[in-house]
Short mmCIF file of C-alpha atoms in Angstrom, two decimals:
data_model
loop_
_atom_site.label_atom_id
_atom_site.label_comp_id
_atom_site.label_asym_id
_atom_site.label_seq_id
_atom_site.Cartn_x
_atom_site.Cartn_y
_atom_site.Cartn_z
CA MET A 69 0.00 0.00 0.00
CA ARG A 70 1.07 3.55 -0.74
CA THR A 71 0.70 5.83 2.25
CA THR A 72 -2.27 7.47 0.53
CA ASP A 73 -4.04 4.18 -0.27
CA ILE A 74 -7.12 2.79 1.43
CA ARG A 75 -8.89 -0.50 2.09
CA VAL A 76 -12.62 -0.97 2.60
CA ARG A 77 -13.45 -1.99 6.16
CA ASP A 78 -17.25 -1.91 6.34
CA VAL A 79 -20.30 -1.16 4.20
CA TYR A 80 -23.88 -0.37 5.20
CA PHE A 81 -26.81 0.55 2.97
CA GLU A 82 -30.52 1.28 3.22
CA CYS A 83 -33.32 2.38 0.92
CA GLU A 84 -35.60 5.38 1.28
CA ASP A 85 -38.86 5.91 -0.61
CA PHE A 86 -40.38 9.20 -1.77
CA ARG A 87 -43.46 10.17 -3.76
CA TYR A 88 -43.19 12.67 -6.58
CA ARG A 89 -45.04 15.96 -6.40
CA THR A 90 -46.20 15.41 -9.97
CA PRO A 91 -45.51 12.43 -12.27
CA ILE A 92 -42.69 12.37 -14.77
CA LYS A 93 -42.71 10.36 -17.99
CA PHE A 94 -39.74 8.09 -18.78
CA GLY A 95 -39.78 6.23 -22.08
CA GLY A 96 -43.55 6.20 -22.24
CA VAL A 97 -44.03 5.30 -18.54
CA ALA A 98 -45.52 7.77 -16.07
CA LEU A 99 -43.55 7.59 -12.83
CA ASP A 100 -44.78 8.95 -9.48
CA ARG A 101 -42.21 7.65 -6.99
CA VAL A 102 -38.53 7.06 -6.36
CA THR A 103 -36.42 4.76 -4.21
CA LEU A 104 -33.18 6.30 -2.99
CA LEU A 105 -30.22 4.03 -2.20
CA ASN A 106 -28.12 5.42 0.68
CA VAL A 107 -24.67 3.96 1.38
CA ARG A 108 -22.18 4.42 4.21
CA LEU A 109 -18.74 2.97 3.60
CA THR A 110 -15.80 2.96 6.02
CA VAL A 111 -12.21 2.86 4.81
CA GLU A 112 -8.83 2.53 6.52
CA GLY A 113 -5.67 4.26 5.38
CA GLY A 114 -2.09 3.06 5.51
CA ALA A 115 -1.52 4.55 8.96
CA GLY A 116 -4.62 2.90 10.43
CA LYS A 117 -6.76 6.04 10.29
CA THR A 118 -10.39 5.47 9.27
CA ALA A 119 -13.09 7.59 7.63
CA THR A 120 -16.69 6.95 6.64
CA GLY A 121 -18.10 8.19 3.37
CA PHE A 122 -21.67 8.66 2.22
CA GLY A 123 -23.15 8.10 -1.21
CA ALA A 124 -26.71 8.16 -2.50
CA MET A 125 -28.46 7.59 -5.81
CA PRO A 126 -32.03 7.15 -7.05
CA LEU A 127 -32.38 3.58 -8.27
CA GLY A 128 -34.28 4.80 -11.34
CA ASN A 129 -35.32 1.31 -12.43
CA VAL A 130 -37.73 2.52 -15.13
CA TRP A 131 -34.76 4.19 -16.83
CA ALA A 132 -31.99 1.72 -15.93
CA TYR A 133 -34.00 -1.51 -16.27
CA PRO A 134 -36.82 -0.92 -18.78
CA SER A 135 -38.98 -3.97 -19.39
CA ARG A 136 -42.26 -4.81 -21.08
CA VAL A 137 -42.35 -8.15 -19.31
CA LEU A 138 -41.31 -7.42 -15.72
CA THR A 139 -43.28 -5.11 -13.43
CA TYR A 140 -41.97 -1.98 -11.73
CA ASP A 141 -41.71 -3.85 -8.43
CA GLN A 142 -39.83 -6.72 -10.05
CA THR A 143 -37.15 -4.56 -11.65
CA LEU A 144 -36.85 -2.47 -8.48
CA GLY A 145 -36.58 -5.67 -6.43
CA ALA A 146 -33.77 -6.89 -8.66
CA MET A 147 -31.84 -3.66 -8.15
CA ARG A 148 -32.37 -3.76 -4.40
CA PHE A 149 -31.02 -7.32 -4.37
CA LEU A 150 -28.03 -6.19 -6.43
CA ALA A 151 -27.29 -3.62 -3.73
CA SER A 152 -26.65 -6.44 -1.25
CA ARG A 153 -24.32 -8.18 -3.72
CA VAL A 154 -22.44 -4.96 -4.48
CA ALA A 155 -22.10 -4.24 -0.75
CA ASP A 156 -20.57 -7.69 -0.21
CA ALA A 157 -18.22 -7.22 -3.14
CA TYR A 158 -16.82 -3.98 -1.71
CA ARG A 159 -16.75 -5.29 1.85
CA LEU A 160 -14.89 -8.50 0.98
CA CYS A 161 -12.73 -7.42 -1.94
CA GLY A 162 -9.51 -6.93 0.06
CA LEU A 163 -8.30 -4.46 -2.57
CA SER A 164 -6.17 -1.47 -1.66
CA GLY A 165 -5.45 1.68 -3.59
CA HIS A 166 -7.14 4.86 -4.74
CA PRO A 167 -10.97 4.67 -5.14
CA ILE A 168 -10.55 4.71 -8.93
CA ASP A 169 -8.18 1.73 -8.70
CA ILE A 170 -10.52 -0.21 -6.43
CA THR A 171 -13.73 0.35 -8.40
CA HIS A 172 -12.05 -0.12 -11.79
CA ARG A 173 -10.70 -3.51 -10.69
CA LEU A 174 -13.95 -4.50 -9.00
CA GLU A 175 -16.38 -3.58 -11.80
CA PRO A 176 -16.18 -6.91 -13.72
CA GLU A 177 -17.18 -8.77 -10.54
CA LEU A 178 -20.07 -6.36 -9.95
CA LEU A 179 -21.40 -6.98 -13.46
CA LEU A 180 -21.39 -10.73 -12.81
CA ALA A 181 -23.90 -10.16 -10.00
CA GLY A 182 -26.44 -8.99 -12.59
CA ASN A 183 -25.82 -12.09 -14.70
CA ASP A 184 -26.21 -14.32 -11.65
CA PHE A 185 -29.53 -12.74 -10.70
CA THR A 186 -30.79 -13.19 -14.25
CA ALA A 187 -29.82 -16.87 -14.29
CA ILE A 188 -31.15 -17.71 -10.84
CA HIS A 189 -34.56 -16.15 -11.53
CA ARG A 190 -34.61 -17.17 -15.21
CA LEU A 191 -35.55 -13.65 -16.22
CA SER A 192 -36.82 -13.12 -19.76
CA ASP A 193 -35.43 -9.58 -19.56
CA PRO A 194 -31.88 -9.91 -18.20
CA VAL A 195 -30.51 -7.38 -15.73
CA PRO A 196 -28.86 -4.69 -17.90
CA LYS A 197 -25.34 -3.47 -17.29
CA LEU A 198 -26.82 0.00 -16.81
CA ALA A 199 -28.89 -1.21 -13.83
CA VAL A 200 -25.77 -2.63 -12.17
CA LEU A 201 -23.89 0.64 -12.74
CA VAL A 202 -26.71 2.66 -11.15
CA VAL A 203 -26.71 0.46 -8.04
CA ALA A 204 -22.93 0.43 -7.80
CA SER A 205 -22.70 4.22 -8.24
CA ALA A 206 -23.88 4.88 -4.67
CA PHE A 207 -21.13 2.62 -3.29
CA ASP A 208 -18.50 4.16 -5.55
CA ALA A 209 -19.62 7.63 -4.42
CA ALA A 210 -19.29 6.62 -0.76
CA LEU A 211 -15.82 5.25 -1.46
CA HIS A 212 -14.64 8.51 -3.07
CA ASP A 213 -16.30 10.50 -0.28
CA ALA A 214 -14.51 8.46 2.39
CA TYR A 215 -11.18 8.86 0.61
CA GLY A 216 -11.53 12.63 0.46
CA LYS A 217 -12.50 12.76 4.14
CA LEU A 218 -9.55 10.60 5.15
CA HIS A 219 -7.20 13.09 3.50
CA GLY A 220 -9.18 16.20 4.46
CA LEU A 221 -9.67 17.22 0.83
CA ASN A 222 -12.44 17.67 -1.67
CA CYS A 223 -12.56 14.60 -3.91
CA PHE A 224 -11.58 16.59 -6.98
CA ARG A 225 -8.28 17.43 -5.28
CA THR A 226 -7.48 13.72 -4.83
CA TYR A 227 -7.13 12.93 -8.54
CA THR A 228 -3.63 14.39 -8.78
CA ARG A 229 -0.48 12.34 -9.37
CA GLU A 230 0.28 12.52 -5.66
CA PHE A 231 -2.73 10.29 -5.00
CA LEU A 232 -3.24 8.65 -8.42
CA PRO A 233 0.23 8.14 -9.95
CA ASP A 234 -0.84 5.84 -12.82
CA ASP A 235 -1.63 7.58 -16.09
CA LEU A 236 -4.88 7.01 -17.97
CA SER A 237 -3.43 4.22 -20.09
CA HIS A 238 -3.75 2.05 -16.98
CA TYR A 239 -7.55 2.37 -17.24
CA LEU A 240 -8.29 3.32 -20.86
CA GLY A 241 -5.55 1.77 -22.97
CA ALA A 242 -2.34 2.73 -24.74
CA GLU A 243 -3.72 5.72 -26.65
CA PHE A 244 -3.93 7.53 -23.29
CA ASP A 245 -0.29 6.92 -22.43
CA GLY A 246 1.23 9.88 -20.62
CA LEU A 247 -2.14 11.53 -19.92
CA HIS A 248 -3.35 11.92 -16.34
CA LEU A 249 -6.84 12.38 -14.95
CA ASP A 250 -5.75 15.61 -13.32
CA ASP A 251 -5.30 17.09 -16.82
CA PHE A 252 -9.04 16.76 -17.52
CA ILE A 253 -10.74 18.11 -14.38
CA THR A 254 -10.58 21.31 -12.36
CA HIS A 255 -9.70 21.46 -8.68
CA GLU A 256 -12.22 24.22 -8.02
CA PRO A 257 -15.84 24.13 -9.15
CA LYS A 258 -17.23 26.68 -11.57
CA PRO A 259 -18.71 29.45 -9.36
CA SER A 260 -22.15 29.16 -10.96
CA MET A 261 -23.83 27.27 -13.77
CA PRO A 262 -27.06 27.75 -15.73
CA LEU A 263 -29.73 25.22 -14.82
CA TYR A 264 -31.56 23.07 -17.35
CA HIS A 265 -35.20 22.92 -16.21
CA LEU A 266 -37.10 19.85 -17.34
CA VAL A 267 -40.33 20.29 -19.28
CA GLY A 268 -41.79 16.81 -19.00
CA ALA A 269 -44.23 15.37 -21.52
CA LEU A 270 -46.95 15.51 -18.84
CA ASP A 271 -46.10 18.96 -17.49
CA PRO A 272 -48.55 21.86 -17.94
CA ILE A 273 -47.28 24.55 -20.31
CA THR A 274 -50.01 27.18 -19.92
CA PRO A 275 -52.51 28.01 -17.16
CA GLU A 276 -55.18 26.29 -19.28
CA ASP A 277 -53.20 23.03 -19.08
CA VAL A 278 -53.47 22.99 -15.28
CA THR A 279 -56.50 20.77 -14.80
CA ARG A 280 -55.55 19.53 -11.32
CA PRO A 281 -53.51 22.15 -9.43
CA VAL A 282 -51.04 20.77 -6.91
CA GLY A 283 -51.63 23.76 -4.64
CA ASP A 284 -48.35 23.52 -2.72
CA GLY A 285 -47.05 26.99 -3.52
CA LEU A 286 -44.65 25.89 -6.26
CA PRO A 287 -45.23 26.89 -9.90
CA GLU A 288 -48.02 25.04 -11.67
CA HIS A 289 -47.00 25.68 -15.30
CA LEU A 290 -43.97 26.58 -17.40
CA ALA A 291 -44.32 30.37 -17.49
CA GLU A 292 -44.47 30.45 -13.69
CA TRP A 293 -41.30 28.36 -13.43
CA ILE A 294 -39.46 30.65 -15.88
CA THR A 295 -40.48 33.75 -13.98
CA ARG A 296 -39.82 32.39 -10.49
CA ASP A 297 -36.40 30.83 -11.17
CA GLY A 298 -35.23 33.13 -13.98
CA LEU A 299 -34.72 30.14 -16.27
CA THR A 300 -32.58 30.36 -19.42
CA HIS A 301 -32.28 26.64 -20.26
CA LEU A 302 -35.20 24.26 -20.88
CA LYS A 303 -34.90 20.51 -21.43
CA ILE A 304 -37.90 19.32 -23.45
CA LYS A 305 -39.07 15.70 -23.13
CA LEU A 306 -40.60 14.36 -26.36
CA ASN A 307 -42.42 11.15 -27.25
CA GLY A 308 -40.52 10.08 -30.35
CA ASP A 309 -43.47 8.18 -31.81
CA ASP A 310 -45.83 11.02 -32.82
CA LEU A 311 -44.17 13.56 -35.09
CA GLY A 312 -47.07 16.00 -35.07
CA TRP A 313 -47.29 15.99 -31.28
CA ASP A 314 -43.54 16.40 -30.82
CA VAL A 315 -43.32 19.35 -33.21
CA GLU A 316 -46.41 21.04 -31.80
CA ARG A 317 -45.14 20.53 -28.25
CA CYS A 318 -41.90 22.35 -29.05
CA VAL A 319 -43.72 25.13 -30.88
CA ARG A 320 -46.02 25.69 -27.88
CA ILE A 321 -43.15 25.63 -25.40
CA ASN A 322 -41.20 28.12 -27.50
CA ALA A 323 -44.20 30.44 -27.69
CA VAL A 324 -44.69 30.34 -23.91
CA ALA A 325 -40.97 30.85 -23.33
CA GLU A 326 -40.87 33.82 -25.71
CA GLY A 327 -43.70 35.49 -23.83
CA ALA A 328 -42.20 34.89 -20.41
CA GLN A 329 -38.69 35.93 -21.48
CA ARG A 330 -39.99 39.03 -23.24
CA ALA A 331 -41.68 40.10 -20.01
CA ARG A 332 -38.35 39.63 -18.21
CA GLY A 333 -36.34 41.45 -20.87
CA VAL A 334 -34.33 38.31 -21.68
CA THR A 335 -33.25 37.76 -25.30
CA THR A 336 -31.08 34.63 -25.12
CA TRP A 337 -32.06 31.19 -23.89
CA TRP A 338 -31.59 27.56 -24.91
CA TYR A 339 -33.34 24.19 -25.31
CA SER A 340 -32.20 20.59 -25.23
CA LEU A 341 -34.39 17.84 -26.66
CA ASP A 342 -34.74 14.41 -25.07
CA PHE A 343 -36.54 11.62 -26.92
CA ASN A 344 -35.53 8.97 -24.35
CA GLU A 345 -34.50 6.67 -27.25
CA ARG A 346 -38.10 6.49 -28.52
CA CYS A 347 -37.44 7.46 -32.15
CA GLN A 348 -37.73 4.36 -34.33
CA ASN A 349 -35.02 5.60 -36.66
CA VAL A 350 -32.80 8.59 -37.36
CA GLY A 351 -35.10 9.66 -40.19
CA TYR A 352 -37.73 10.59 -37.62
CA LEU A 353 -35.26 12.91 -35.86
CA ILE A 354 -34.17 14.59 -39.09
CA GLU A 355 -37.76 15.14 -40.20
CA PHE A 356 -38.62 16.50 -36.75
CA LEU A 357 -35.76 19.01 -36.84
CA GLN A 358 -36.68 20.12 -40.35
CA LYS A 359 -40.32 20.66 -39.42
CA LEU A 360 -39.37 22.48 -36.22
CA ARG A 361 -37.16 24.84 -38.25
CA GLU A 362 -40.06 25.47 -40.64
CA ARG A 363 -42.55 26.18 -37.86
CA THR A 364 -40.31 28.26 -35.62
CA PRO A 365 -36.85 29.18 -36.93
CA ALA A 366 -36.00 31.00 -33.70
CA GLY A 367 -37.06 27.99 -31.62
CA TYR A 368 -34.93 25.72 -33.77
CA ASP A 369 -31.90 28.00 -33.37
CA ARG A 370 -32.29 27.74 -29.58
CA VAL A 371 -31.80 23.95 -29.61
CA GLN A 372 -28.37 23.36 -28.07
CA TYR A 373 -28.29 19.57 -28.47
CA VAL A 374 -30.38 16.42 -28.90
CA GLU A 375 -30.18 13.57 -26.45
CA GLN A 376 -30.23 9.81 -27.25
CA PRO A 377 -32.94 9.81 -29.93
CA THR A 378 -32.90 6.09 -30.83
CA ALA A 379 -32.51 2.73 -29.06
CA ARG A 380 -29.71 2.40 -26.53
CA ASP A 381 -28.34 -0.88 -27.94
CA LEU A 382 -26.10 0.55 -30.65
CA LYS A 383 -24.77 -2.82 -31.78
CA ALA A 384 -28.29 -4.12 -32.38
CA HIS A 385 -29.22 -1.08 -34.47
CA PRO A 386 -26.26 -0.25 -36.72
CA GLU A 387 -28.68 1.38 -39.17
CA ASN A 388 -29.28 4.30 -36.79
CA LYS A 389 -26.23 6.31 -37.72
CA MET A 390 -26.34 9.95 -36.64
CA HIS A 391 -23.99 11.60 -39.14
CA ALA A 392 -26.72 13.47 -41.02
CA ALA A 393 -28.62 14.48 -37.88
CA ALA A 394 -25.43 15.65 -36.17
CA LYS A 395 -24.83 18.10 -39.02
CA LEU A 396 -28.00 19.85 -37.84
CA LYS A 397 -27.47 19.69 -34.06
CA PRO A 398 -25.05 17.93 -31.67
CA VAL A 399 -26.41 14.47 -30.84
CA VAL A 400 -25.28 13.00 -27.52
CA ILE A 401 -25.44 9.49 -26.12
CA ASP A 402 -26.90 8.86 -22.69
CA GLU A 403 -28.33 5.39 -22.06
CA SER A 404 -25.84 3.93 -24.56
CA LEU A 405 -22.78 5.14 -22.65
CA LEU A 406 -21.59 2.19 -20.55
CA ASP A 407 -17.82 2.09 -21.10
CA LEU A 408 -15.05 3.21 -23.43
CA GLU A 409 -16.09 0.65 -26.05
CA SER A 410 -19.61 2.09 -26.27
CA LEU A 411 -18.19 5.61 -26.42
CA LYS A 412 -16.02 4.70 -29.41
CA LEU A 413 -18.89 2.89 -31.12
CA SER A 414 -21.11 5.94 -30.72
CA MET A 415 -18.48 8.09 -32.42
CA GLU A 416 -18.29 5.63 -35.33
CA MET A 417 -22.08 5.92 -35.63
CA GLY A 418 -21.98 9.69 -35.85
CA TYR A 419 -22.74 10.82 -32.31
CA THR A 420 -20.93 14.05 -31.52
CA GLY A 421 -21.48 14.38 -27.78
CA VAL A 422 -21.74 12.64 -24.43
CA ALA A 423 -24.18 12.99 -21.55
CA PHE A 424 -22.52 12.05 -18.28
CA LYS A 425 -24.49 10.91 -15.24
CA ALA A 426 -23.35 10.43 -11.65
CA CYS A 427 -25.55 7.33 -11.55
CA LYS A 428 -23.02 5.51 -13.72
CA GLY A 429 -20.36 6.01 -11.06
CA GLN A 430 -17.84 8.67 -10.11
CA THR A 431 -14.99 6.46 -11.30
CA GLN A 432 -16.39 5.69 -14.74
CA THR A 433 -17.69 9.21 -15.32
CA LEU A 434 -14.31 10.80 -14.61
CA LEU A 435 -12.45 8.37 -16.88
CA LEU A 436 -14.92 8.76 -19.74
CA ALA A 437 -14.97 12.55 -19.28
CA ALA A 438 -11.23 12.52 -19.91
CA ALA A 439 -11.74 10.38 -23.02
CA ALA A 440 -14.51 12.66 -24.30
CA GLN A 441 -12.25 15.67 -23.98
CA LYS A 442 -9.41 13.91 -25.79
CA TYR A 443 -11.82 13.06 -28.62
CA GLY A 444 -13.23 16.61 -28.77
CA LEU A 445 -16.84 15.63 -28.03
CA PHE A 446 -19.65 17.91 -26.87
CA ARG A 447 -20.15 17.35 -23.12
CA CYS A 448 -23.08 17.72 -20.75
CA VAL A 449 -23.98 16.31 -17.33
CA GLN A 450 -27.51 15.19 -16.55
CA ASP A 451 -29.17 13.85 -13.44
CA LEU A 452 -31.61 11.05 -12.73
CA THR A 453 -34.01 13.34 -10.85
CA CYS A 454 -31.33 13.40 -8.18
CA VAL A 455 -32.17 14.71 -4.72
CA GLY A 456 -30.17 15.49 -1.59
CA ALA A 457 -26.63 14.10 -1.59
CA SER A 458 -27.05 12.60 -5.05
CA LEU A 459 -27.70 16.06 -6.49
CA ILE A 460 -24.58 17.44 -4.76
CA HIS A 461 -22.67 14.57 -6.37
CA SER A 462 -24.14 15.16 -9.84
CA ALA A 463 -23.70 18.92 -9.68
CA SER A 464 -20.08 18.54 -8.55
CA LEU A 465 -19.29 16.53 -11.66
CA ALA A 466 -20.81 19.20 -13.87
CA ALA A 467 -18.93 21.93 -12.02
CA HIS A 468 -15.53 20.20 -12.31
CA ILE A 469 -15.60 18.80 -15.86
CA PRO A 470 -14.37 21.38 -18.39
CA GLY A 471 -16.69 22.14 -21.27
CA VAL A 472 -19.94 21.36 -19.44
CA ALA A 473 -22.00 24.52 -19.92
CA ALA A 474 -25.12 23.84 -17.85
CA ILE A 475 -26.45 21.62 -15.11
CA GLU A 476 -29.62 19.60 -14.44
CA SER A 477 -31.68 19.47 -11.26
CA ASN A 478 -35.09 17.87 -11.72
CA GLY A 479 -35.64 16.91 -8.11
CA ARG A 480 -36.66 20.43 -7.12
CA GLN A 481 -39.62 20.10 -9.53
CA TYR A 482 -40.76 16.55 -8.92
CA CYS A 483 -39.56 15.57 -5.45
CA PRO A 484 -39.00 18.70 -3.33
CA ALA A 485 -39.82 16.75 -0.13
CA ALA A 486 -36.54 14.86 -0.48
CA ASN A 487 -34.63 18.15 -0.72
CA ALA A 488 -36.28 19.91 2.21
CA ALA A 489 -33.53 19.10 4.71
CA TRP A 490 -30.80 20.26 2.33
CA ASP A 491 -31.99 23.72 1.24
CA ALA A 492 -30.57 25.67 4.18
CA LYS A 493 -27.22 23.83 4.09
CA PHE A 494 -26.59 24.61 0.42
CA PRO A 495 -28.12 28.00 -0.43
CA GLY A 496 -28.56 28.47 -4.15
CA VAL A 497 -28.06 24.78 -4.98
CA PHE A 498 -31.51 23.34 -4.36
CA ALA A 499 -33.35 26.63 -4.86
CA ILE A 500 -32.51 28.43 -8.11
CA THR A 501 -32.33 32.18 -8.68
CA GLY A 502 -31.38 33.99 -11.88
CA GLY A 503 -31.55 30.70 -13.75
CA SER A 504 -28.30 29.45 -12.25
CA MET A 505 -27.08 27.14 -9.50
CA ASN A 506 -24.54 28.33 -6.93
CA THR A 507 -21.89 25.70 -7.64
CA ALA A 508 -19.17 27.59 -5.76
CA LEU A 509 -20.36 25.75 -2.64
CA LEU A 510 -19.45 22.37 -4.10
CA ASN A 511 -15.95 22.27 -2.64
CA GLY A 512 -16.45 20.63 0.76
CA VAL A 513 -14.42 17.70 2.09
CA GLY A 514 -15.03 14.46 0.21
CA LEU A 515 -18.01 14.82 -2.11
CA GLY A 516 -19.07 17.68 0.12
CA ALA A 517 -22.62 16.59 0.88
CA VAL A 518 -22.44 14.93 4.33
CA SER A 519 -19.85 15.98 6.88
#
């Protein structure tokens, strides 16, 4: 062991359930609840000193483990079971090193747990790699958090050569020889970042759309959200299987945004478009973009990027190449991004950007963020309706990865109850003013969420 290295000594986890304020639609499924996985992980350093880290992540089974055969409770149950297997793997691994070393070496074993569960229960829909990554991300976060606490540093200050002497070729292959992770992240967070507000497919756009007011004091429709939070970035969820509806939805949202921004005296704002891989083919996306430009040229010009328009299994759908679409707007992978191999395949298929998520793990996200920068790809960070500590984690990634221009925080819209205890501790992070998040606060010890 190097003097800076650690070993895992103990792992504890629990689940916490929350109801959404209003439902959100994922891939055609209306979701009204979330299960949060909370992890505490204790490590020991070379001198015998110990520290306990905390990590949390929404399990997000509808997104990570979509199935037309298994029920919501079945896929959630599988992921909860995987949590026990991942906990055992970390607890018993006996590995020492930096958190990136430990998780990188442990990941193949973690993926086997998903295969085992599939075989034991003879599942017609096998446990996806993405579902395993989401579960494991909370443990990986706790490991990084503990490491930072042991050394009294923010995690993003522990990726230097002093703590992580191996270059990136050790993790990503020979083409990264001589490059170090520290070259691709910042030690200090960006002081503030614009927030991408989600406009879900079920969300009211105008006062007339509000048929059943929530009545909790938060905005009930889009114009109210824009005015209250000073929004300049809107992420628009689309269906991907109804061209007329998708185009009309964007036209309506743009009209409402123009009115609200005009009243505020704002002239510049942006959209991202998320089809949640529902487009049957790339032709649908191209036709959508062309029709959107015809209906509202200004609205089209405000589209900053398009997110994962077609099916996540790139190998199974080689026909869905994005070269033509990416000439119109940057097209980023999200669900498809599982490792360096999938990143390279996406580039071959014409994708020009990457959407990073904390729910795929701190270790993997940092390594792939370095690769994306080397390859010159468009970069964004998105959340999985993260709340509490998981939002601090997600926002920290966005604030420390160069080139990421904006940040997501959907939990404040859909699950504010889970953020209630955090608002006062992190002013300007969970409550947005001027359209931006106060990311200057994201520099505490460890991941900075739980002391």
